[in-house]
Tab-separated table of C-alpha atoms in Angstrom:
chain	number	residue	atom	x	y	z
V	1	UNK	CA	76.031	95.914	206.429
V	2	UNK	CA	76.334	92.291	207.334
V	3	UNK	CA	76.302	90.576	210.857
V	4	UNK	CA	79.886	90.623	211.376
V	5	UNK	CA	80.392	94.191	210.649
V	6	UNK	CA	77.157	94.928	212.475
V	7	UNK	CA	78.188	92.765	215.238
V	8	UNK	CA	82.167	94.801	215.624
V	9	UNK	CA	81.581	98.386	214.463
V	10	UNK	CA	81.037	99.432	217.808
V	11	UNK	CA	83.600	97.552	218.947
V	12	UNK	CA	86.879	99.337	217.655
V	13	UNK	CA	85.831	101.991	220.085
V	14	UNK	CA	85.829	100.133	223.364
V	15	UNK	CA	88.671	100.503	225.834
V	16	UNK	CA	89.490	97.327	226.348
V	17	UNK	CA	90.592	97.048	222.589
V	18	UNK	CA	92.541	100.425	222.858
V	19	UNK	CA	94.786	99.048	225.365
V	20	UNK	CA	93.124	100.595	227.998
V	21	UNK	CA	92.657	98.764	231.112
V	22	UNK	CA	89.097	98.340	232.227
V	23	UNK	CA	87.496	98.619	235.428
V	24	UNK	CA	85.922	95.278	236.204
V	25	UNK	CA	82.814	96.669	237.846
V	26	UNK	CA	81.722	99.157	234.960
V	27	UNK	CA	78.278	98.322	233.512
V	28	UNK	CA	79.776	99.655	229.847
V	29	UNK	CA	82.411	96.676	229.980
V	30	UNK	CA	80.122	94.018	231.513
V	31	UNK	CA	78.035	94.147	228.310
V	32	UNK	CA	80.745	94.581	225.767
V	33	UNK	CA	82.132	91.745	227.045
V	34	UNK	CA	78.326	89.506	227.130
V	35	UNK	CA	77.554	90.873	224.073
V	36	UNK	CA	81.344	89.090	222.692
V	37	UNK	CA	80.368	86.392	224.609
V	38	UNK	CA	76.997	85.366	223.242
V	39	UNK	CA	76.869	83.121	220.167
V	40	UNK	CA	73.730	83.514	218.196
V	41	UNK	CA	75.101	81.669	215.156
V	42	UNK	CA	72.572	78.607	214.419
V	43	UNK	CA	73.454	74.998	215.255
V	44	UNK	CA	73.707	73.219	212.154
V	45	UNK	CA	72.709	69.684	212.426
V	46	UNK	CA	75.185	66.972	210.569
V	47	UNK	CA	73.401	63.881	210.871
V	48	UNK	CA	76.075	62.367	212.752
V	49	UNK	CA	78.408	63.165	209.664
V	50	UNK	CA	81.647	63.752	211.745
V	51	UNK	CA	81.260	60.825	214.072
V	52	UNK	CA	80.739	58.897	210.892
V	53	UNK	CA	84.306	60.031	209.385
V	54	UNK	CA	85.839	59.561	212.371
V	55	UNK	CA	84.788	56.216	212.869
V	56	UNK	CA	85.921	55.609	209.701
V	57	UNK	CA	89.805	56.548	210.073
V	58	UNK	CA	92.297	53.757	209.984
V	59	UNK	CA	93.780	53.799	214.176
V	60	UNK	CA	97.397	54.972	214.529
V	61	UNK	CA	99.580	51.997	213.883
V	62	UNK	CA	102.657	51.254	216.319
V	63	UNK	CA	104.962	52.336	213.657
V	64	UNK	CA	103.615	55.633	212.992
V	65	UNK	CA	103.862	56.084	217.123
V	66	UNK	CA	107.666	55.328	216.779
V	67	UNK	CA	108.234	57.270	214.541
V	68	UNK	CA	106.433	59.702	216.374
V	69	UNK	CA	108.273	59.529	219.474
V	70	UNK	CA	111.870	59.413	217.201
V	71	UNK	CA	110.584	62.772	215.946
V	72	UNK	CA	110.631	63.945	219.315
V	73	UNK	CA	113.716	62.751	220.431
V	74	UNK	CA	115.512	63.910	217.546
V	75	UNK	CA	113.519	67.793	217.738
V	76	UNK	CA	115.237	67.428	221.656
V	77	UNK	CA	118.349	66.321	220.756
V	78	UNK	CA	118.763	68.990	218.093
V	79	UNK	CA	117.659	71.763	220.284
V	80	UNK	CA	119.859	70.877	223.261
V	81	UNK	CA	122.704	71.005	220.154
V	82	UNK	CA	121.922	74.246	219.834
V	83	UNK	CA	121.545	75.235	223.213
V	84	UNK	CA	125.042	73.969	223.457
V	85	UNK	CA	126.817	75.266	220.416
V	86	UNK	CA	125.417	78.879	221.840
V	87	UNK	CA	126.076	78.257	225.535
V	88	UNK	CA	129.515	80.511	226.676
V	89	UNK	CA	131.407	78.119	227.910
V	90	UNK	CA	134.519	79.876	228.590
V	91	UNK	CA	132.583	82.734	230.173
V	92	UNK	CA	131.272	80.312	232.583
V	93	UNK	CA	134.527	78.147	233.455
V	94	UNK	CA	136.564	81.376	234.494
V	95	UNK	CA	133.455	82.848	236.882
V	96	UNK	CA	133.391	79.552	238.320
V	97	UNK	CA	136.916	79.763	238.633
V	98	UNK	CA	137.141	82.834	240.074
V	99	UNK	CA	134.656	82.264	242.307
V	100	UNK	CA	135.682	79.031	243.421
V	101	UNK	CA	132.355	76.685	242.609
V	102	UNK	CA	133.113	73.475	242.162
V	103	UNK	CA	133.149	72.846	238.719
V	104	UNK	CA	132.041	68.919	238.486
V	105	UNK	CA	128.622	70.094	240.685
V	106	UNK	CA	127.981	73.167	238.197
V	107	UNK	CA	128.309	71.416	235.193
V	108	UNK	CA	126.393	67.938	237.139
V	109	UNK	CA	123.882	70.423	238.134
V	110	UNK	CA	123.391	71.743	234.771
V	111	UNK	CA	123.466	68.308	233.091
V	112	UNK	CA	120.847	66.627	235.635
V	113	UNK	CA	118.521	69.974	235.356
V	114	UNK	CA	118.427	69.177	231.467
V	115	UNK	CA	117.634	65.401	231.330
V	116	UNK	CA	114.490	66.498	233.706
V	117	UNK	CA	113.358	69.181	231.400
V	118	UNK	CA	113.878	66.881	228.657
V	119	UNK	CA	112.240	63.771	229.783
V	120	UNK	CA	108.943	66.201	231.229
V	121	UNK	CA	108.937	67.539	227.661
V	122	UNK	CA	108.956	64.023	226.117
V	123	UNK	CA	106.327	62.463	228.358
V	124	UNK	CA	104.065	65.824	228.235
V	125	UNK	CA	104.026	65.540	224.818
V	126	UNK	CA	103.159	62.070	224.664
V	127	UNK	CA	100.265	62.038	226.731
C-alpha cells in the first residue's frame, strides 16, 4: 500500500465525507481534520531554479495588455448581448404598464445598474 492510499483509506469512512454534518467539538473530527491538515511531504530544494526562470521571462509588453483589456471588453460586450437577446422584453413593458412604473426610470435604472457591474468587472479583473 503506498502513502496516499495509506494516508485516505480511513478516510472514505468519516462523516464529514458522507455528507454528514459534524459536530465541531468532537475529538474524532478534530484529528481527521489535523491529520488532512498536516503535510509531511519533503521540501525539495531547487537551487533557486524557479526564481531563475522567472527572472528570465520577457515582461508583458503594452500591446499584449491591450489586447488584454480588448479581450475583456469584447467577453462584456458579448455577454450583455446575450443577456439582452434573452431578456423578456415584452413581459416587462406590459407589467410596467400595468402597474404604472415609469418606464424611462425602469429601463434608466436597469441601464445605469449594468454599466456599474460592468465597469467593477473590468477594473476587478485588471488589478
Amino acid at each position: 500500500m503506498d502513502k496516499f492510499e495509506q494516508r485516505n483509506s480511513n478516510s472514505l469512512n468519516n462523516p464529514v465525507l458522507q455528507g454528514k454534518d459534524p459536530d465541531f467539538g468532537d475529538p474524532e473530527f478534530d484529528q481527521w481534520l489535523s491529520q488532512q491538515l498536516q503535510f509531511n511531504e519533503p521540501y525539495l530544494d531547487n537551487d533557486g531554479f524557479c526564481e531563475r526562470v522567472m527572472e528570465q521571462l520577457p515582461a508583458p509588453s503594452k500591446r499584449a495588455e491591450r489586447r488584454a483589456t480588448r479581450v475583456q471588453y469584447a467577453a462584456v460586450v458579448a455577454a450583455s448581448a446575450i443577456v439582452v437577446w434573452q431578456f423578456p422584453f415584452g413581459e416587462v413593458l406590459s407589467e410596467a404598464v400595468q402597474q404604472s412604473i415609469s418606464l424611462y426610470s425602469l429601463v434608466g435604472l436597469g441601464v445605469l445598474s449594468s454599466l456599474v457591474a460592468m465597469t467593477g468587472g473590468i477594473l476587478a479583473a485588471r488589478r
